[in-house]
Coordinates of C-alpha atoms in Angstrom, one line a residue:
X26 CA -94.8 -82.3 -149.1
X27 CA -97.2 -84.7 -151.5
X28 CA -96.9 -87.3 -149.0
X29 CA -96.8 -85.4 -146.1
X30 CA -100.1 -83.7 -147.0
X31 CA -102.4 -86.1 -147.1
X32 CA -100.5 -87.5 -144.9
X33 CA -102.3 -85.1 -142.5
X34 CA -105.3 -84.4 -144.1
X35 CA -105.9 -88.4 -144.2
X36 CA -105.0 -87.7 -140.0
X37 CA -108.2 -85.2 -139.3
X38 CA -110.8 -86.6 -142.2
X39 CA -110.1 -88.9 -139.0
X40 CA -110.0 -86.9 -136.0
X41 CA -113.5 -85.4 -137.5
X42 CA -114.6 -88.5 -137.8
X43 CA -113.6 -90.0 -134.1
X44 CA -112.8 -92.8 -135.2
X45 CA -109.3 -94.4 -134.6
X46 CA -108.2 -97.0 -136.2
X47 CA -109.6 -98.3 -139.9
X48 CA -111.8 -101.4 -139.2
X49 CA -111.3 -103.9 -143.0
X50 CA -113.1 -107.7 -143.2
X51 CA -111.9 -109.5 -145.7
X52 CA -113.0 -111.8 -147.1
X53 CA -114.3 -114.1 -150.8
X54 CA -116.8 -115.9 -152.1
X55 CA -115.4 -118.7 -153.0
X56 CA -111.7 -121.0 -151.1
X57 CA -108.2 -120.2 -153.2
X58 CA -109.2 -116.8 -154.5
X59 CA -106.1 -115.5 -152.0
X60 CA -107.9 -114.2 -149.0
X61 CA -105.3 -114.7 -146.0
X62 CA -102.5 -114.1 -148.3
X63 CA -104.4 -110.6 -149.6
X64 CA -104.3 -110.5 -145.2
X65 CA -101.2 -111.2 -145.4
X66 CA -99.1 -108.6 -148.2
X67 CA -101.5 -106.0 -147.4
X68 CA -100.8 -105.6 -143.9
X69 CA -97.0 -105.8 -144.8
X70 CA -97.1 -103.3 -147.1
X71 CA -99.0 -101.7 -145.2
X72 CA -96.2 -102.6 -142.1
X73 CA -93.2 -100.7 -144.8
X74 CA -95.2 -97.4 -144.7
X75 CA -94.9 -96.9 -141.3
X76 CA -98.5 -97.8 -140.1
X77 CA -99.8 -100.1 -137.0
X78 CA -101.9 -102.5 -138.0
X79 CA -103.2 -104.8 -136.5
X80 CA -104.0 -108.6 -138.6
X81 CA -106.9 -110.5 -136.3
X82 CA -107.2 -114.2 -138.0
X83 CA -110.8 -115.8 -137.5
X84 CA -109.4 -118.9 -138.4
X85 CA -107.5 -121.6 -137.0
X86 CA -105.4 -124.7 -137.4
X87 CA -104.7 -125.1 -141.1
X88 CA -106.5 -122.6 -142.8
X89 CA -105.1 -118.9 -140.2
X90 CA -101.8 -116.8 -140.5
X91 CA -99.8 -118.3 -138.8
X92 CA -100.2 -121.7 -140.9
X93 CA -99.3 -120.2 -143.9
X94 CA -96.5 -117.7 -142.2
X95 CA -95.1 -121.5 -141.3
X96 CA -95.4 -120.6 -137.9
X97 CA -95.3 -117.4 -135.3
X98 CA -93.8 -117.1 -132.3
X99 CA -96.9 -117.0 -129.7
X100 CA -99.2 -118.3 -131.7
X101 CA -98.3 -122.1 -131.8
X102 CA -100.2 -122.8 -129.0
X103 CA -104.4 -123.1 -128.7
X104 CA -103.5 -121.1 -125.4
X105 CA -103.2 -118.0 -127.8
X106 CA -106.6 -117.6 -128.7
X107 CA -107.6 -117.2 -125.1
X108 CA -105.9 -113.2 -125.6
X109 CA -108.6 -112.7 -127.5
X110 CA -111.7 -113.7 -124.7
X111 CA -108.8 -112.0 -122.2
X112 CA -109.7 -108.3 -124.3
X113 CA -113.3 -108.0 -125.0
X114 CA -112.8 -109.0 -120.4
X115 CA -111.1 -106.7 -120.2
X116 CA -108.3 -108.8 -118.6
X117 CA -106.1 -108.5 -120.9
X118 CA -105.6 -105.3 -123.3
X119 CA -104.6 -105.2 -126.6
X120 CA -101.1 -105.0 -127.1
X121 CA -100.2 -107.5 -124.2
X122 CA -102.3 -108.9 -126.0
X123 CA -102.0 -109.1 -130.1
X124 CA -98.5 -110.9 -130.8
X125 CA -95.7 -109.3 -133.8
X126 CA -94.5 -110.7 -136.3
X127 CA -91.0 -110.2 -138.3
X128 CA -93.7 -108.2 -141.1
X129 CA -93.7 -105.3 -138.3
X130 CA -97.6 -106.3 -138.1
X131 CA -99.3 -107.4 -134.9
X132 CA -101.4 -110.9 -134.7
X133 CA -104.6 -111.7 -132.7
X134 CA -106.3 -114.8 -132.9
X135 CA -110.2 -114.4 -132.4
X136 CA -111.8 -117.3 -134.2
X137 CA -115.3 -116.5 -135.1
X138 CA -117.5 -118.3 -132.2
X139 CA -115.4 -117.0 -129.3
X140 CA -117.0 -113.5 -130.7
X141 CA -120.6 -115.6 -129.1
X142 CA -122.6 -113.7 -126.0
X143 CA -120.9 -110.7 -126.3
X144 CA -121.8 -107.6 -126.7
X145 CA -120.9 -105.2 -129.8
X146 CA -119.4 -102.8 -127.4
X147 CA -117.4 -105.5 -125.7
X148 CA -116.0 -106.9 -129.8
X149 CA -115.2 -103.3 -130.0
X150 CA -112.9 -102.8 -127.2
X151 CA -110.7 -105.0 -129.2
X152 CA -111.3 -102.9 -132.5
X153 CA -110.4 -99.5 -130.7
X154 CA -106.7 -100.3 -129.7
X155 CA -103.7 -96.9 -131.7
X156 CA -104.0 -99.4 -135.3
X157 CA -103.9 -97.4 -138.0
X158 CA -105.5 -99.9 -139.8
X159 CA -107.1 -103.3 -138.4
X160 CA -106.8 -106.4 -140.9
X161 CA -110.2 -108.5 -139.9
X162 CA -109.7 -112.7 -142.2
X163 CA -113.2 -112.7 -142.6
X164 CA -114.6 -116.4 -144.3
X165 CA -118.5 -115.7 -144.2
X166 CA -120.3 -119.3 -142.2
X167 CA -122.5 -121.7 -144.0
X168 CA -125.0 -119.3 -144.2
X169 CA -122.2 -116.2 -146.0
X170 CA -122.9 -114.1 -142.6
X171 CA -119.8 -112.3 -141.1
X172 CA -118.6 -112.6 -137.8
X173 CA -120.1 -110.8 -134.6
X174 CA -117.1 -108.9 -134.7
X175 CA -116.8 -108.3 -138.8
X176 CA -120.0 -106.6 -139.3
X177 CA -117.9 -103.8 -137.5
X178 CA -116.0 -103.4 -139.7
X179 CA -116.0 -99.7 -141.5
X180 CA -115.6 -102.1 -145.6
X181 CA -116.0 -105.3 -146.8
X182 CA -112.8 -105.8 -149.3
X183 CA -113.7 -109.1 -151.8
X184 CA -111.2 -111.0 -153.3
X185 CA -112.1 -112.5 -156.8
X186 CA -110.0 -114.6 -159.4
X187 CA -111.3 -113.4 -162.9
X188 CA -112.3 -117.0 -163.8
X189 CA -116.1 -116.8 -164.7
X190 CA -116.7 -119.3 -161.1
X191 CA -115.0 -116.5 -159.3
X192 CA -117.1 -113.8 -160.0
X193 CA -120.1 -115.1 -159.6
X194 CA -119.2 -116.7 -156.4
X195 CA -118.2 -113.2 -156.0
X196 CA -122.0 -112.1 -156.6
X197 CA -123.4 -113.9 -154.6
X198 CA -121.1 -113.4 -152.0
X199 CA -122.5 -109.8 -151.9
X200 CA -125.9 -111.2 -152.4
X201 CA -125.5 -112.8 -149.5
X202 CA -124.2 -110.0 -147.4
X203 CA -126.5 -107.9 -148.5
X204 CA -129.5 -110.0 -146.9
X205 CA -127.5 -111.0 -144.3
X206 CA -126.0 -107.8 -142.6
X207 CA -128.0 -104.7 -144.9
X208 CA -124.3 -103.6 -146.5
X209 CA -125.1 -101.7 -149.2
X210 CA -121.3 -100.5 -150.6
X211 CA -117.9 -103.8 -151.1
X212 CA -114.7 -103.5 -152.5
X213 CA -113.8 -105.8 -154.9
X214 CA -110.1 -106.4 -155.0
X215 CA -109.0 -108.7 -158.9
X216 CA -105.8 -111.2 -157.7
X217 CA -104.0 -113.9 -160.2
X218 CA -104.4 -111.1 -163.3
X219 CA -103.4 -111.7 -166.0
X220 CA -104.8 -108.5 -168.1
X221 CA -105.3 -105.0 -166.0
X222 CA -107.5 -104.6 -168.9
X223 CA -109.8 -107.4 -168.8
X224 CA -109.7 -107.3 -164.6
X225 CA -111.1 -103.4 -165.2
X226 CA -114.4 -105.3 -167.6
X227 CA -114.1 -107.9 -165.3
X228 CA -115.0 -105.7 -162.0
X229 CA -117.5 -103.8 -164.6
X230 CA -120.0 -105.8 -165.4
X231 CA -120.3 -107.4 -161.8
X232 CA -120.3 -103.6 -160.4
X233 CA -122.9 -103.5 -162.6
X234 CA -125.3 -106.5 -162.3
X235 CA -125.0 -105.6 -158.8
X236 CA -126.3 -101.8 -158.6
X237 CA -129.0 -102.7 -161.0
X238 CA -129.8 -106.4 -159.1
X239 CA -129.2 -105.8 -155.6
X240 CA -129.0 -102.0 -155.2
X241 CA -125.7 -102.0 -154.1
X242 CA -122.2 -99.6 -155.2
X243 CA -119.1 -101.8 -156.2
X244 CA -115.9 -100.0 -155.7
X245 CA -112.6 -100.8 -157.2
X246 CA -109.5 -102.0 -154.6
X247 CA -107.5 -102.3 -157.3
X248 CA -105.8 -105.9 -158.9
X249 CA -102.9 -107.9 -158.2
X250 CA -100.7 -109.7 -161.0
X251 CA -100.4 -113.6 -161.4
X252 CA -97.3 -113.9 -160.1
X253 CA -94.9 -117.6 -159.8
X254 CA -93.1 -115.6 -157.3
X255 CA -96.6 -115.3 -155.4
X256 CA -95.6 -120.1 -154.9
X257 CA -93.6 -120.0 -153.4
X258 CA -93.0 -117.3 -151.5
X259 CA -95.2 -119.9 -149.7
X260 CA -93.2 -122.5 -149.9
X261 CA -91.0 -120.8 -148.8
X262 CA -93.5 -120.3 -145.8
X263 CA -93.9 -116.3 -146.1
X264 CA -95.9 -113.6 -148.5
X265 CA -94.5 -111.8 -151.7
X266 CA -93.9 -108.3 -150.7
X267 CA -90.9 -109.3 -148.1
X268 CA -89.5 -112.7 -150.1
X269 CA -89.7 -111.0 -153.5
X270 CA -90.7 -106.8 -152.8
X271 CA -89.4 -105.8 -156.7
X272 CA -91.9 -107.9 -158.2
X273 CA -95.1 -107.0 -160.0
X274 CA -97.8 -109.2 -157.2
X275 CA -95.4 -107.7 -154.3
X276 CA -95.5 -103.8 -156.0
X277 CA -99.3 -104.2 -156.6
X278 CA -100.5 -104.9 -153.0
X279 CA -97.8 -101.7 -151.6
X280 CA -100.3 -100.0 -154.0
X281 CA -103.4 -101.0 -153.4
X282 CA -102.5 -100.8 -149.3
X283 CA -101.3 -97.5 -150.2
X284 CA -104.8 -96.6 -151.8
X285 CA -106.8 -98.2 -148.5
X286 CA -104.5 -95.4 -146.4
X287 CA -107.0 -93.2 -148.4
X288 CA -110.6 -94.4 -148.5
X289 CA -113.7 -92.2 -147.6
X290 CA -114.3 -93.6 -143.8
X291 CA -116.8 -94.4 -143.3
X292 CA -119.5 -95.4 -139.3
X293 CA -118.7 -99.6 -138.8
X294 CA -121.4 -101.1 -141.3
X295 CA -123.1 -102.0 -137.2
X296 CA -123.9 -98.6 -136.8
X297 CA -125.3 -98.0 -139.6

């Protein structure tokens, strides 16, 4: 009963908002904070909870989702990236362009340079499909900006670790995104956490500085425990939610995924 009522409430909120998919752009202030593994694990967790999930992968080659998972059937060749352009041009339905992975979520390769030359309306067609949640693996460009596709997300999640440099990079990430896109609210996920108390203190410090100097709101998206099985799952070409579902990191990803479904649905960033 408890689960059914929130699900109905969420459905009503989405209906009133006249918005289909919840779109979240996942990025990070620096390398090796676990941005891509966060996207894949959240997608797998959401799919396991019965949600229709689409992952849009803006990376190519060795940094792509298929590379992390040891290859995804249907996305092994460079030609598969042409499916994105076909969807934008109205030549191919999204459900045919995206590849369904063994983890239960759909995957669409969309290198950010493929967005060049398309209008916001055309790009929005990629995000307007039947998925409950769209997660965009969204690396920043050299100026710290999102792609024309990722900027249409409802939320931006910044993944960080608790090391001093990673926290500084997360703040710089907020600053660059704020000035590039006038983003006024971010969600912060602390990854590879040894202590939840330390994670909370670090978040509060980061949020305080961001509010004071940037006048932006940082919201705590949760934290994921440091877990040696994370590295082992990557060695196996899998994600920890799938390979080791009972470990602390897997439980944390499932908790964050469940909470995402009840974030207030805000207008897309590009329309604010």
